[in-house]
């Protein structure tokens, strides 16, 4: 009878209202990767050291991690920047910012990828870096020397810290990485992707930012998360686990909808 219709109609309306009010949490946004020093969830930190300070309102790193990130021989990964002589401060600044972004940013979700390394279960892959970030990094480091193109692997760790592998020569950065694109993409095995997008475009990740202006990378992550979902939705026949999926109504219910809402 009509009472049943009313009941179903009201139930549907409640369901639809709930869907409108409570979108599912996007698993690609505001997350920390599963890696050696990362927190499980991003959150505020009282004080982050020096160049990692912009992330203090919402960070995946702890203050201790950021202090270590600034040391020449840090306990984070026992990595030695000065493997081909002393790295100049203007160059080192970019490597510290790169470490801060990697350890602290909660906005790298769309590029988190599974890995089976001994020290982390997840890594970042093809993060679209702003043109200026790549170019300034290259410009400030081009006169420093290194013996390797990919700094992720292939070092001699016999002494407990990375040394140049036997037989490799120290050569100027500009020979090892002829263009900014080479530096950004090859140094950490494609963690970054060189783009021609500019800072502030909303289409590329900034390695560093002025905290007074807010974090520009949050909106970039949102855009790429949406893009990723969109392409997944097109290629998958199964409904992807997104806001839509949380609120997907069964077909039988959708057919009844016009009747019960009359």
C-alpha atoms as a PDB file:
ATOM      1  CA  UNK A   1       0.000   0.000   0.000  1.00  0.00           C
ATOM      2  CA  UNK A   2       0.914   3.694   0.005  1.00  0.00           C
ATOM      3  CA  UNK A   3       2.532   3.424   3.434  1.00  0.00           C
ATOM      4  CA  UNK A   4       5.101   0.986   2.057  1.00  0.00           C
ATOM      5  CA  UNK A   5       5.806   3.335  -0.862  1.00  0.00           C
ATOM      6  CA  UNK A   6       6.336   6.168   1.580  1.00  0.00           C
ATOM      7  CA  UNK A   7       8.694   4.058   3.645  1.00  0.00           C
ATOM      8  CA  UNK A   8      10.817   3.095   0.666  1.00  0.00           C
ATOM      9  CA  UNK A   9      10.753   6.663  -0.662  1.00  0.00           C
ATOM     10  CA  UNK A  10      11.872   8.101   2.644  1.00  0.00           C
ATOM     11  CA  UNK A  11      14.571   5.468   2.988  1.00  0.00           C
ATOM     12  CA  UNK A  12      15.871   6.321  -0.484  1.00  0.00           C
ATOM     13  CA  UNK A  13      15.852  10.025   0.229  1.00  0.00           C
ATOM     14  CA  UNK A  14      17.777   9.441   3.443  1.00  0.00           C
ATOM     15  CA  UNK A  15      20.254   7.295   1.520  1.00  0.00           C
ATOM     16  CA  UNK A  16      20.709   9.932  -1.162  1.00  0.00           C
ATOM     17  CA  UNK A  17      21.086  12.688   1.433  1.00  0.00           C
ATOM     18  CA  UNK A  18      23.713  10.678   3.286  1.00  0.00           C
ATOM     19  CA  UNK A  19      25.568  10.189   0.023  1.00  0.00           C
ATOM     20  CA  UNK A  20      25.560  13.900  -0.626  1.00  0.00           C
ATOM     21  CA  UNK A  21      26.718  14.773   2.873  1.00  0.00           C
ATOM     22  CA  UNK A  22      29.358  12.127   3.494  1.00  0.00           C
ATOM     23  CA  UNK A  23      31.678  11.516   0.572  1.00  0.00           C
ATOM     24  CA  UNK A  24      34.103   8.690   1.181  1.00  0.00           C
ATOM     25  CA  UNK A  25      37.613   9.697   2.204  1.00  0.00           C
ATOM     26  CA  UNK A  26      39.811   9.756  -0.868  1.00  0.00           C
ATOM     27  CA  UNK A  27      42.600   7.201  -0.289  1.00  0.00           C
ATOM     28  CA  UNK A  28      44.969   9.251  -2.474  1.00  0.00           C
ATOM     29  CA  UNK A  29      44.702  12.464  -0.467  1.00  0.00           C
ATOM     30  CA  UNK A  30      46.325  13.476   2.803  1.00  0.00           C
ATOM     31  CA  UNK A  31      48.288  10.244   3.236  1.00  0.00           C
ATOM     32  CA  UNK A  32      51.778   9.131   4.220  1.00  0.00           C
ATOM     33  CA  UNK A  33      53.631   6.420   2.353  1.00  0.00           C
ATOM     34  CA  UNK A  34      54.652   3.217   4.074  1.00  0.00           C
ATOM     35  CA  UNK A  35      58.408   3.832   4.279  1.00  0.00           C
ATOM     36  CA  UNK A  36      61.276   3.864   6.753  1.00  0.00           C
ATOM     37  CA  UNK A  37      60.745   7.153   8.639  1.00  0.00           C
ATOM     38  CA  UNK A  38      57.185   8.143   7.772  1.00  0.00           C
ATOM     39  CA  UNK A  39      54.404   8.554  10.314  1.00  0.00           C
ATOM     40  CA  UNK A  40      51.329   6.401   9.668  1.00  0.00           C
ATOM     41  CA  UNK A  41      49.088   9.468   9.338  1.00  0.00           C
ATOM     42  CA  UNK A  42      49.865  13.114   8.605  1.00  0.00           C
ATOM     43  CA  UNK A  43      49.297  15.645  11.354  1.00  0.00           C
ATOM     44  CA  UNK A  44      50.658  18.858  12.861  1.00  0.00           C
ATOM     45  CA  UNK A  45      54.198  18.996  14.262  1.00  0.00           C
ATOM     46  CA  UNK A  46      55.292  21.687  16.698  1.00  0.00           C
ATOM     47  CA  UNK A  47      58.651  22.430  15.121  1.00  0.00           C
ATOM     48  CA  UNK A  48      60.191  21.063  11.958  1.00  0.00           C
ATOM     49  CA  UNK A  49      63.818  21.873  11.284  1.00  0.00           C
ATOM     50  CA  UNK A  50      64.872  24.698   8.968  1.00  0.00           C
ATOM     51  CA  UNK A  51      64.004  23.812   5.351  1.00  0.00           C
ATOM     52  CA  UNK A  52      61.347  21.289   6.356  1.00  0.00           C
ATOM     53  CA  UNK A  53      59.451  23.968   8.331  1.00  0.00           C
ATOM     54  CA  UNK A  54      56.796  24.662   5.640  1.00  0.00           C
ATOM     55  CA  UNK A  55      55.174  21.276   6.367  1.00  0.00           C
ATOM     56  CA  UNK A  56      54.762  21.750  10.122  1.00  0.00           C
ATOM     57  CA  UNK A  57      50.964  22.236  10.017  1.00  0.00           C
ATOM     58  CA  UNK A  58      50.409  18.865   8.391  1.00  0.00           C
ATOM     59  CA  UNK A  59      53.388  16.540   8.068  1.00  0.00           C
ATOM     60  CA  UNK A  60      54.295  12.894   7.521  1.00  0.00           C
ATOM     61  CA  UNK A  61      57.662  13.471   9.226  1.00  0.00           C
ATOM     62  CA  UNK A  62      58.749  14.082  12.819  1.00  0.00           C
ATOM     63  CA  UNK A  63      61.008  16.896  14.028  1.00  0.00           C
ATOM     64  CA  UNK A  64      63.795  14.374  14.579  1.00  0.00           C
ATOM     65  CA  UNK A  65      63.631  13.195  10.957  1.00  0.00           C
ATOM     66  CA  UNK A  66      63.859  16.784   9.700  1.00  0.00           C
ATOM     67  CA  UNK A  67      66.883  17.561  11.874  1.00  0.00           C
ATOM     68  CA  UNK A  68      68.633  14.473  10.468  1.00  0.00           C
ATOM     69  CA  UNK A  69      67.719  15.523   6.908  1.00  0.00           C
ATOM     70  CA  UNK A  70      69.993  18.565   7.290  1.00  0.00           C
ATOM     71  CA  UNK A  71      73.106  16.647   8.363  1.00  0.00           C
ATOM     72  CA  UNK A  72      75.946  15.831   5.962  1.00  0.00           C
ATOM     73  CA  UNK A  73      76.100  12.249   7.171  1.00  0.00           C
ATOM     74  CA  UNK A  74      72.539  11.732   8.299  1.00  0.00           C
ATOM     75  CA  UNK A  75      71.251   8.725  10.208  1.00  0.00           C
ATOM     76  CA  UNK A  76      68.236   8.570   7.913  1.00  0.00           C
ATOM     77  CA  UNK A  77      69.962   6.499   5.247  1.00  0.00           C
ATOM     78  CA  UNK A  78      73.703   6.922   6.047  1.00  0.00           C
ATOM     79  CA  UNK A  79      73.894   8.778   2.765  1.00  0.00           C
ATOM     80  CA  UNK A  80      76.918  10.945   2.087  1.00  0.00           C
ATOM     81  CA  UNK A  81      76.322  13.945  -0.189  1.00  0.00           C
ATOM     82  CA  UNK A  82      80.071  14.613  -0.333  1.00  0.00           C
ATOM     83  CA  UNK A  83      81.068  11.479  -2.229  1.00  0.00           C
ATOM     84  CA  UNK A  84      82.947  13.486  -4.907  1.00  0.00           C
ATOM     85  CA  UNK A  85      84.294  16.331  -2.807  1.00  0.00           C
ATOM     86  CA  UNK A  86      82.338  18.852  -0.791  1.00  0.00           C
ATOM     87  CA  UNK A  87      78.844  19.550  -2.127  1.00  0.00           C
ATOM     88  CA  UNK A  88      78.365  23.346  -2.253  1.00  0.00           C
ATOM     89  CA  UNK A  89      75.660  24.709   0.102  1.00  0.00           C
ATOM     90  CA  UNK A  90      73.569  26.160  -2.765  1.00  0.00           C
ATOM     91  CA  UNK A  91      73.380  22.674  -4.283  1.00  0.00           C
ATOM     92  CA  UNK A  92      72.842  20.847  -0.992  1.00  0.00           C
ATOM     93  CA  UNK A  93      69.870  23.104  -0.240  1.00  0.00           C
ATOM     94  CA  UNK A  94      67.929  21.417  -3.079  1.00  0.00           C
ATOM     95  CA  UNK A  95      68.771  17.925  -1.853  1.00  0.00           C
ATOM     96  CA  UNK A  96      67.569  18.864   1.628  1.00  0.00           C
ATOM     97  CA  UNK A  97      64.337  20.279   0.175  1.00  0.00           C
ATOM     98  CA  UNK A  98      63.945  17.106  -1.874  1.00  0.00           C
ATOM     99  CA  UNK A  99      64.360  15.059   1.339  1.00  0.00           C
ATOM    100  CA  UNK A 100      61.852  17.284   3.189  1.00  0.00           C
ATOM    101  CA  UNK A 101      59.270  16.861   0.419  1.00  0.00           C
ATOM    102  CA  UNK A 102      59.761  13.083   0.381  1.00  0.00           C
ATOM    103  CA  UNK A 103      59.673  12.621   4.177  1.00  0.00           C
ATOM    104  CA  UNK A 104      57.093  15.277   5.108  1.00  0.00           C
ATOM    105  CA  UNK A 105      54.585  15.815   2.309  1.00  0.00           C
ATOM    106  CA  UNK A 106      51.045  14.452   2.773  1.00  0.00           C
ATOM    107  CA  UNK A 107      50.320  15.387  -0.877  1.00  0.00           C
ATOM    108  CA  UNK A 108      52.136  12.620  -2.775  1.00  0.00           C
ATOM    109  CA  UNK A 109      49.299  10.052  -2.681  1.00  0.00           C
ATOM    110  CA  UNK A 110      48.537   9.983  -6.422  1.00  0.00           C
ATOM    111  CA  UNK A 111      52.138   8.891  -7.111  1.00  0.00           C
ATOM    112  CA  UNK A 112      52.676   6.335  -4.339  1.00  0.00           C
ATOM    113  CA  UNK A 113      53.718   3.011  -5.804  1.00  0.00           C
ATOM    114  CA  UNK A 114      54.366  -0.414  -4.248  1.00  0.00           C
ATOM    115  CA  UNK A 115      57.982  -1.506  -3.904  1.00  0.00           C
ATOM    116  CA  UNK A 116      59.667  -4.459  -2.237  1.00  0.00           C
ATOM    117  CA  UNK A 117      62.825  -2.855  -0.947  1.00  0.00           C
ATOM    118  CA  UNK A 118      64.233  -3.879   2.434  1.00  0.00           C
ATOM    119  CA  UNK A 119      63.631  -0.428   3.921  1.00  0.00           C
ATOM    120  CA  UNK A 120      60.229   0.584   2.536  1.00  0.00           C
ATOM    121  CA  UNK A 121      57.048  -0.934   1.121  1.00  0.00           C
ATOM    122  CA  UNK A 122      56.067   2.118  -0.899  1.00  0.00           C
ATOM    123  CA  UNK A 123      57.864   4.746  -2.960  1.00  0.00           C
ATOM    124  CA  UNK A 124      56.907   7.657  -5.208  1.00  0.00           C
ATOM    125  CA  UNK A 125      56.963   7.388  -8.983  1.00  0.00           C
ATOM    126  CA  UNK A 126      56.701  10.128 -11.656  1.00  0.00           C
ATOM    127  CA  UNK A 127      55.774  13.012  -9.346  1.00  0.00           C
ATOM    128  CA  UNK A 128      55.321  15.933 -11.798  1.00  0.00           C
ATOM    129  CA  UNK A 129      57.865  18.493 -10.599  1.00  0.00           C
ATOM    130  CA  UNK A 130      57.497  22.162 -11.551  1.00  0.00           C
ATOM    131  CA  UNK A 131      59.825  23.356 -14.301  1.00  0.00           C
ATOM    132  CA  UNK A 132      61.497  25.974 -12.049  1.00  0.00           C
ATOM    133  CA  UNK A 133      62.228  23.423  -9.315  1.00  0.00           C
ATOM    134  CA  UNK A 134      64.051  21.149 -11.768  1.00  0.00           C
ATOM    135  CA  UNK A 135      65.917  23.963 -13.447  1.00  0.00           C
ATOM    136  CA  UNK A 136      67.077  25.706 -10.263  1.00  0.00           C
ATOM    137  CA  UNK A 137      68.195  22.376  -8.803  1.00  0.00           C
ATOM    138  CA  UNK A 138      70.259  21.668 -11.935  1.00  0.00           C
ATOM    139  CA  UNK A 139      71.615  25.226 -12.166  1.00  0.00           C
ATOM    140  CA  UNK A 140      72.789  25.258  -8.522  1.00  0.00           C
ATOM    141  CA  UNK A 141      74.390  21.802  -8.757  1.00  0.00           C
ATOM    142  CA  UNK A 142      75.841  21.777 -12.265  1.00  0.00           C
ATOM    143  CA  UNK A 143      79.390  22.516 -11.057  1.00  0.00           C
ATOM    144  CA  UNK A 144      79.405  19.836  -8.354  1.00  0.00           C
ATOM    145  CA  UNK A 145      80.705  16.388  -9.298  1.00  0.00           C
ATOM    146  CA  UNK A 146      79.239  12.907  -8.926  1.00  0.00           C
ATOM    147  CA  UNK A 147      80.153   9.423 -10.098  1.00  0.00           C
ATOM    148  CA  UNK A 148      76.628   8.077 -10.593  1.00  0.00           C
ATOM    149  CA  UNK A 149      73.471   8.858 -12.525  1.00  0.00           C
ATOM    150  CA  UNK A 150      71.097   6.849 -10.322  1.00  0.00           C
ATOM    151  CA  UNK A 151      71.693   7.506  -6.625  1.00  0.00           C
ATOM    152  CA  UNK A 152      69.230   4.850  -5.473  1.00  0.00           C
ATOM    153  CA  UNK A 153      71.466   1.888  -6.167  1.00  0.00           C
ATOM    154  CA  UNK A 154      74.886   0.597  -7.139  1.00  0.00           C
ATOM    155  CA  UNK A 155      77.009   2.317  -4.461  1.00  0.00           C
ATOM    156  CA  UNK A 156      79.853   0.702  -2.607  1.00  0.00           C
ATOM    157  CA  UNK A 157      78.516   0.382   0.970  1.00  0.00           C
ATOM    158  CA  UNK A 158      81.520  -1.542   2.350  1.00  0.00           C
ATOM    159  CA  UNK A 159      82.327   1.222   4.855  1.00  0.00           C
ATOM    160  CA  UNK A 160      78.705   1.649   5.990  1.00  0.00           C
ATOM    161  CA  UNK A 161      78.179   4.789   3.922  1.00  0.00           C
ATOM    162  CA  UNK A 162      77.908   5.226   0.156  1.00  0.00           C
ATOM    163  CA  UNK A 163      81.183   5.487  -1.735  1.00  0.00           C
ATOM    164  CA  UNK A 164      81.648   5.631  -5.490  1.00  0.00           C
ATOM    165  CA  UNK A 165      81.696   2.140  -6.971  1.00  0.00           C
ATOM    166  CA  UNK A 166      85.152   0.879  -7.890  1.00  0.00           C
ATOM    167  CA  UNK A 167      86.292   2.139 -11.285  1.00  0.00           C
ATOM    168  CA  UNK A 168      83.727   4.950 -11.512  1.00  0.00           C
ATOM    169  CA  UNK A 169      84.993   8.499 -12.028  1.00  0.00           C
ATOM    170  CA  UNK A 170      83.803  11.725 -10.469  1.00  0.00           C
ATOM    171  CA  UNK A 171      82.530  13.938 -13.286  1.00  0.00           C
ATOM    172  CA  UNK A 172      80.758  17.322 -13.296  1.00  0.00           C
ATOM    173  CA  UNK A 173      76.999  17.167 -12.724  1.00  0.00           C
ATOM    174  CA  UNK A 174      76.492  18.806 -16.111  1.00  0.00           C
ATOM    175  CA  UNK A 175      78.193  15.801 -17.798  1.00  0.00           C
ATOM    176  CA  UNK A 176      76.326  13.176 -15.793  1.00  0.00           C
ATOM    177  CA  UNK A 177      73.026  15.079 -16.160  1.00  0.00           C
ATOM    178  CA  UNK A 178      73.231  17.137 -19.394  1.00  0.00           C
ATOM    179  CA  UNK A 179      69.758  18.702 -18.859  1.00  0.00           C
ATOM    180  CA  UNK A 180      67.539  19.526 -15.857  1.00  0.00           C
ATOM    181  CA  UNK A 181      65.170  16.774 -17.043  1.00  0.00           C
ATOM    182  CA  UNK A 182      67.985  14.195 -16.695  1.00  0.00           C
ATOM    183  CA  UNK A 183      68.712  15.242 -13.122  1.00  0.00           C
ATOM    184  CA  UNK A 184      65.090  15.249 -11.966  1.00  0.00           C
ATOM    185  CA  UNK A 185      64.119  11.971 -13.572  1.00  0.00           C
ATOM    186  CA  UNK A 186      67.244   9.833 -13.290  1.00  0.00           C
ATOM    187  CA  UNK A 187      68.775  10.662  -9.911  1.00  0.00           C
ATOM    188  CA  UNK A 188      66.111   8.864  -7.855  1.00  0.00           C
ATOM    189  CA  UNK A 189      65.059   6.290 -10.504  1.00  0.00           C
ATOM    190  CA  UNK A 190      62.030   8.180 -11.854  1.00  0.00           C
ATOM    191  CA  UNK A 191      60.623   9.337  -8.518  1.00  0.00           C
ATOM    192  CA  UNK A 192      60.146  12.689 -10.271  1.00  0.00           C
ATOM    193  CA  UNK A 193      58.989  13.637 -13.724  1.00  0.00           C
ATOM    194  CA  UNK A 194      60.195  16.837 -15.384  1.00  0.00           C
ATOM    195  CA  UNK A 195      57.295  19.017 -16.539  1.00  0.00           C
ATOM    196  CA  UNK A 196      56.987  22.320 -18.399  1.00  0.00           C
ATOM    197  CA  UNK A 197      54.294  23.417 -15.916  1.00  0.00           C
ATOM    198  CA  UNK A 198      55.062  26.432 -13.766  1.00  0.00           C
ATOM    199  CA  UNK A 199      54.840  26.944 -10.009  1.00  0.00           C
ATOM    200  CA  UNK A 200      51.374  28.129  -9.073  1.00  0.00           C
ATOM    201  CA  UNK A 201      49.758  26.448 -12.099  1.00  0.00           C
ATOM    202  CA  UNK A 202      48.065  23.832  -9.905  1.00  0.00           C
ATOM    203  CA  UNK A 203      49.499  21.184 -12.253  1.00  0.00           C
ATOM    204  CA  UNK A 204      52.922  20.472 -10.752  1.00  0.00           C
ATOM    205  CA  UNK A 205      54.411  19.712  -7.348  1.00  0.00           C
ATOM    206  CA  UNK A 206      56.728  22.294  -5.802  1.00  0.00           C
ATOM    207  CA  UNK A 207      59.718  20.879  -3.998  1.00  0.00           C
ATOM    208  CA  UNK A 208      59.541  23.789  -1.594  1.00  0.00           C
ATOM    209  CA  UNK A 209      57.112  26.636  -0.872  1.00  0.00           C
ATOM    210  CA  UNK A 210      56.596  29.667   1.310  1.00  0.00           C
ATOM    211  CA  UNK A 211      54.403  28.494   4.209  1.00  0.00           C
ATOM    212  CA  UNK A 212      52.903  31.986   4.534  1.00  0.00           C
ATOM    213  CA  UNK A 213      51.205  31.402   1.172  1.00  0.00           C
ATOM    214  CA  UNK A 214      49.807  28.009   2.211  1.00  0.00           C
ATOM    215  CA  UNK A 215      50.747  24.610   0.753  1.00  0.00           C
ATOM    216  CA  UNK A 216      50.270  24.759  -3.057  1.00  0.00           C
ATOM    217  CA  UNK A 217      50.702  20.990  -3.423  1.00  0.00           C
ATOM    218  CA  UNK A 218      47.372  20.084  -1.795  1.00  0.00           C
ATOM    219  CA  UNK A 219      45.364  21.322  -4.783  1.00  0.00           C
ATOM    220  CA  UNK A 220      47.781  19.619  -7.218  1.00  0.00           C
ATOM    221  CA  UNK A 221      47.277  16.272  -5.443  1.00  0.00           C
ATOM    222  CA  UNK A 222      43.487  16.776  -5.634  1.00  0.00           C
ATOM    223  CA  UNK A 223      43.632  17.390  -9.373  1.00  0.00           C
ATOM    224  CA  UNK A 224      45.771  14.316 -10.084  1.00  0.00           C
ATOM    225  CA  UNK A 225      43.725  12.124  -7.732  1.00  0.00           C
ATOM    226  CA  UNK A 226      40.603  13.134  -9.663  1.00  0.00           C
ATOM    227  CA  UNK A 227      42.363  12.502 -12.992  1.00  0.00           C
ATOM    228  CA  UNK A 228      43.593   9.103 -11.834  1.00  0.00           C
ATOM    229  CA  UNK A 229      40.119   8.091 -10.642  1.00  0.00           C
ATOM    230  CA  UNK A 230      38.582   9.287 -13.876  1.00  0.00           C
ATOM    231  CA  UNK A 231      40.926   7.208 -16.039  1.00  0.00           C
ATOM    232  CA  UNK A 232      40.481   4.206 -13.719  1.00  0.00           C
ATOM    233  CA  UNK A 233      36.698   4.518 -14.000  1.00  0.00           C
ATOM    234  CA  UNK A 234      36.979   4.447 -17.795  1.00  0.00           C
ATOM    235  CA  UNK A 235      39.198   1.362 -17.897  1.00  0.00           C
ATOM    236  CA  UNK A 236      37.507  -0.646 -15.131  1.00  0.00           C
ATOM    237  CA  UNK A 237      34.187  -2.406 -15.506  1.00  0.00           C
ATOM    238  CA  UNK A 238      34.003  -2.799 -11.738  1.00  0.00           C
ATOM    239  CA  UNK A 239      33.066   0.378  -9.931  1.00  0.00           C
ATOM    240  CA  UNK A 240      36.274   1.818  -8.455  1.00  0.00           C
ATOM    241  CA  UNK A 241      36.343   2.427  -4.700  1.00  0.00           C
ATOM    242  CA  UNK A 242      35.613   6.137  -4.777  1.00  0.00           C
ATOM    243  CA  UNK A 243      32.967   8.478  -3.476  1.00  0.00           C
ATOM    244  CA  UNK A 244      30.695   7.197  -6.236  1.00  0.00           C
ATOM    245  CA  UNK A 245      31.182   3.593  -5.203  1.00  0.00           C
ATOM    246  CA  UNK A 246      30.307   4.327  -1.592  1.00  0.00           C
ATOM    247  CA  UNK A 247      26.999   5.737  -2.830  1.00  0.00           C
ATOM    248  CA  UNK A 248      26.285   3.420  -5.728  1.00  0.00           C
ATOM    249  CA  UNK A 249      22.640   2.403  -5.477  1.00  0.00           C
ATOM    250  CA  UNK A 250      21.628  -1.035  -6.755  1.00  0.00           C
ATOM    251  CA  UNK A 251      20.028  -1.095 -10.222  1.00  0.00           C
ATOM    252  CA  UNK A 252      16.690  -2.363  -8.872  1.00  0.00           C
ATOM    253  CA  UNK A 253      16.527   0.614  -6.517  1.00  0.00           C
ATOM    254  CA  UNK A 254      17.349   3.102  -9.288  1.00  0.00           C
ATOM    255  CA  UNK A 255      14.490   1.678 -11.413  1.00  0.00           C
ATOM    256  CA  UNK A 256      12.044   2.197  -8.525  1.00  0.00           C
ATOM    257  CA  UNK A 257      13.290   5.676  -7.742  1.00  0.00           C
ATOM    258  CA  UNK A 258      10.968   7.626 -10.078  1.00  0.00           C
ATOM    259  CA  UNK A 259       7.950   5.672  -8.769  1.00  0.00           C
ATOM    260  CA  UNK A 260       8.546   6.157  -5.067  1.00  0.00           C
ATOM    261  CA  UNK A 261       9.507   9.814  -5.415  1.00  0.00           C
ATOM    262  CA  UNK A 262       6.241  10.746  -7.194  1.00  0.00           C
END
